[in-house]
Coordinates of C-alpha atoms in Angstrom, one line a residue:
X247 CA -21.4 -33.8 3.3
X248 CA -20.4 -30.3 2.6
X249 CA -20.2 -27.6 5.3
X250 CA -21.6 -24.3 4.8
X251 CA -19.0 -21.3 5.0
X252 CA -18.0 -19.2 7.8
X253 CA -19.9 -16.2 5.9
X254 CA -23.1 -18.3 4.9
X255 CA -23.8 -19.4 8.0
X256 CA -23.4 -15.4 9.4
X257 CA -25.9 -14.6 6.9
X258 CA -28.4 -17.0 7.8
X259 CA -28.0 -16.1 11.3
X260 CA -28.5 -12.3 10.6
X261 CA -31.5 -13.0 8.8
X262 CA -33.2 -15.2 11.1
X263 CA -32.4 -12.9 14.0
X264 CA -34.0 -9.9 12.1
X265 CA -37.0 -11.8 10.9
X266 CA -36.1 -11.6 7.1
X267 CA -37.5 -13.7 4.5
X268 CA -35.1 -16.5 3.2
X269 CA -34.2 -17.2 -0.4
X270 CA -34.6 -20.2 -2.3
X271 CA -31.0 -21.1 -1.8
X272 CA -31.0 -20.0 2.2
X273 CA -34.1 -21.8 2.5
X274 CA -32.1 -25.2 1.1
X275 CA -29.2 -23.9 3.4
X276 CA -31.6 -24.2 6.2
X277 CA -32.7 -27.5 5.3
X278 CA -28.9 -28.6 5.4
X279 CA -28.5 -27.3 9.3
X280 CA -31.0 -29.9 10.1
X281 CA -29.0 -32.8 9.1
X282 CA -25.5 -31.3 9.9
X283 CA -25.1 -30.9 13.6
X284 CA -21.6 -29.1 13.3
X285 CA -23.3 -26.3 11.1
X286 CA -26.1 -26.4 13.0
X287 CA -24.1 -25.8 16.4
X288 CA -22.3 -22.6 14.3
X289 CA -25.2 -21.4 13.3
X290 CA -26.8 -21.1 16.9
X291 CA -24.0 -19.9 18.4
X292 CA -24.0 -17.2 15.7
X293 CA -27.5 -16.4 16.3
X294 CA -26.9 -16.2 20.1
X295 CA -23.7 -13.7 19.1
X296 CA -26.0 -11.9 17.1
X297 CA -29.1 -11.5 19.4
X298 CA -26.5 -10.2 21.9
X299 CA -24.7 -7.6 19.9
X300 CA -27.9 -7.1 17.8
X301 CA -24.9 -6.8 14.6
X302 CA -24.0 -9.6 13.1
X303 CA -23.3 -7.8 9.5
X304 CA -20.5 -5.7 11.5
X305 CA -19.1 -9.3 12.6
X306 CA -19.0 -10.3 9.1
X307 CA -17.5 -6.9 7.4
X308 CA -14.8 -6.9 10.4
X309 CA -13.9 -10.5 9.1
X310 CA -13.8 -9.6 5.5
X311 CA -11.7 -6.7 6.6
X312 CA -9.1 -8.5 8.9
X313 CA -8.7 -11.0 5.9
X314 CA -7.6 -8.3 3.6
X315 CA -5.5 -6.9 6.4
X316 CA -3.7 -10.7 7.1
X317 CA -2.7 -10.4 3.3
X318 CA -2.9 -12.9 0.2
X319 CA 0.0 -15.3 1.7
X320 CA -1.7 -15.4 4.7
X321 CA -4.7 -17.3 6.1
X322 CA -7.5 -17.0 9.0
X323 CA -6.2 -19.4 11.5
X324 CA -9.6 -18.1 14.1
X325 CA -11.9 -15.8 14.8
X326 CA -12.9 -15.3 18.2
X327 CA -16.2 -12.6 18.9
X328 CA -16.0 -11.1 22.6
X329 CA -18.7 -9.0 24.3
X330 CA -17.4 -7.3 27.4
X331 CA -20.0 -5.9 29.6
X332 CA -20.9 -5.8 33.2
X333 CA -22.3 -8.5 35.0
X334 CA -23.9 -7.4 38.3
X335 CA -21.1 -5.0 39.6
X336 CA -18.2 -6.6 38.0
X337 CA -16.7 -6.3 34.3
X338 CA -17.3 -9.6 32.5
X339 CA -17.0 -11.0 28.7
X340 CA -18.3 -13.9 26.7
X341 CA -16.3 -15.2 24.2
X342 CA -17.5 -17.4 21.1
X343 CA -15.5 -19.0 18.1
X344 CA -17.1 -17.9 14.8
X345 CA -15.5 -20.3 12.6
X346 CA -15.5 -23.8 12.8
X347 CA -15.0 -26.4 10.0
X348 CA -12.2 -24.0 8.5
X349 CA -10.4 -23.1 11.5
X350 CA -7.0 -24.4 12.7
X351 CA -8.3 -24.5 16.1
X352 CA -11.6 -25.8 18.0
X353 CA -12.3 -23.7 21.0
X354 CA -14.2 -24.9 23.7
X355 CA -16.7 -22.9 25.3
X356 CA -15.7 -21.1 28.6
X357 CA -18.7 -22.9 30.7
X358 CA -16.5 -26.3 29.6
X359 CA -13.9 -25.2 31.5
X360 CA -15.9 -25.1 34.9
X361 CA -15.2 -28.4 35.5
X362 CA -11.5 -28.4 35.6
X363 CA -9.6 -28.0 38.9
X364 CA -12.0 -25.5 41.5
X365 CA -10.1 -23.2 42.7
X366 CA -8.0 -22.3 39.7
X367 CA -7.0 -18.6 38.8
X368 CA -8.1 -19.4 35.4
X369 CA -11.4 -20.3 36.6
X370 CA -12.3 -17.0 37.2
X371 CA -11.5 -15.4 33.4
X372 CA -13.9 -16.0 30.6
X373 CA -11.5 -18.2 28.3
X374 CA -11.8 -20.5 25.1
X375 CA -9.1 -23.3 24.9
X376 CA -8.5 -24.9 22.0
X377 CA -10.0 -28.5 22.3
X378 CA -6.7 -30.2 21.5
X379 CA -4.2 -28.0 23.1
X380 CA -4.6 -26.4 26.6
X381 CA -1.5 -24.4 25.7
X382 CA -3.5 -22.3 22.9
X383 CA -6.0 -20.3 24.3
X384 CA -7.9 -16.9 24.4
X385 CA -8.9 -15.6 27.5
X386 CA -10.4 -12.4 29.0
X387 CA -9.2 -11.4 33.1
X388 CA -12.1 -9.4 34.8
X389 CA -9.3 -8.2 37.6
X390 CA -7.3 -6.9 35.0
X391 CA -9.3 -5.8 32.4
X392 CA -6.9 -7.8 29.6
X393 CA -7.9 -9.9 26.9
X394 CA -5.3 -12.6 26.5
X395 CA -3.9 -15.0 23.7
X396 CA -1.6 -17.5 23.6
X397 CA -0.7 -20.1 20.8
X398 CA 1.5 -22.8 21.0
X399 CA 3.8 -23.1 17.9
X400 CA 4.8 -26.8 18.3
X401 CA 2.7 -28.5 16.0
X402 CA 1.5 -25.8 13.6
X403 CA 2.6 -25.0 10.3
X404 CA 2.4 -21.5 10.1
X405 CA 4.9 -20.0 12.2
X406 CA 4.3 -16.1 11.4
X407 CA 1.5 -15.5 13.5
X408 CA -0.4 -12.2 13.9
X409 CA -3.2 -11.5 16.5
X410 CA -5.5 -8.4 15.6
X411 CA -8.5 -7.1 18.0
X412 CA -11.0 -5.0 16.1
X413 CA -13.4 -3.2 18.4
X414 CA -17.0 -2.2 17.8
X415 CA -15.7 1.8 16.6
X416 CA -14.1 0.1 13.8
X417 CA -10.6 0.5 15.6
X418 CA -7.7 -2.2 14.5
X419 CA -5.1 -2.9 16.8
X420 CA -2.8 -5.6 16.6
X421 CA -1.5 -7.4 19.7
X422 CA 1.8 -7.9 20.6
X423 CA 3.2 -10.9 20.8
X424 CA 6.3 -12.3 22.3
X425 CA 7.9 -16.0 21.6
X426 CA 9.2 -18.0 24.4
X427 CA 10.2 -21.5 23.4
X428 CA 7.2 -22.9 21.4
X429 CA 4.8 -20.4 23.0
X430 CA 3.5 -17.1 21.8
X431 CA 1.8 -14.9 23.9
X432 CA 0.5 -11.1 24.2
X433 CA -2.2 -9.1 26.0
X434 CA -4.0 -6.1 25.4
X435 CA -6.3 -3.8 27.6
X436 CA -9.8 -4.0 26.3
X437 CA -13.1 -1.7 26.5
X438 CA -15.3 -1.8 29.8
X439 CA -18.1 -2.7 27.3
X440 CA -18.8 -3.5 23.7
X441 CA -17.9 -6.0 20.9
X442 CA -14.4 -7.1 19.6
X443 CA -13.5 -9.6 16.9
X444 CA -10.3 -11.3 17.6
X445 CA -8.6 -12.8 14.3
X446 CA -5.7 -15.0 14.5
X447 CA -4.0 -15.1 11.3
X448 CA -0.2 -16.9 9.9
X449 CA 2.0 -18.2 7.4
X450 CA 5.1 -20.2 6.7
X451 CA 6.8 -18.1 4.6
X452 CA 10.2 -17.2 5.4
X453 CA 11.1 -15.6 8.4
X454 CA 9.3 -17.7 10.8
X455 CA 11.4 -19.6 13.6

């Protein structure tokens, strides 16, 4: 079965959220969602994120810009949407992977981690973890207000990894990443509220370790 592309799913979510009519092609894609569980899950994740930030079009534009920034020799390995805001009296964040079948990583929702190790300090974080490798994750620590990204390069063909963050005001920042063995990690201060887009890109051209 052929899956819908990320941009197609984001566009469907945007129209659904805004209550706009579908074209004949889009109605056919909505029928596909009824038959494809993977696309269905991605659509409703995108729809939930659209309702939360109120502008799914901004996410799509940010993805296109990040792709151009990465360059023709690079490819997008994962795209994460982050919504930072106050929950009660504390700063918190909701993280959601925006790409699926085309991504190099498949991240588990943060709530899936609640069943692991009660009392573990990481459970106080909002966190997405690669389903195949717990050493690859994106997390937000409310105590420090920092966004963390860690990538395990061990079985990853792409060794030249860049991680960029786009804020809701359009500012794009590259996270400085440090390599220790096969682990690449870095962090950045996040805003106290707003929408972020984290894009992990890489290539395997000369220059990687």
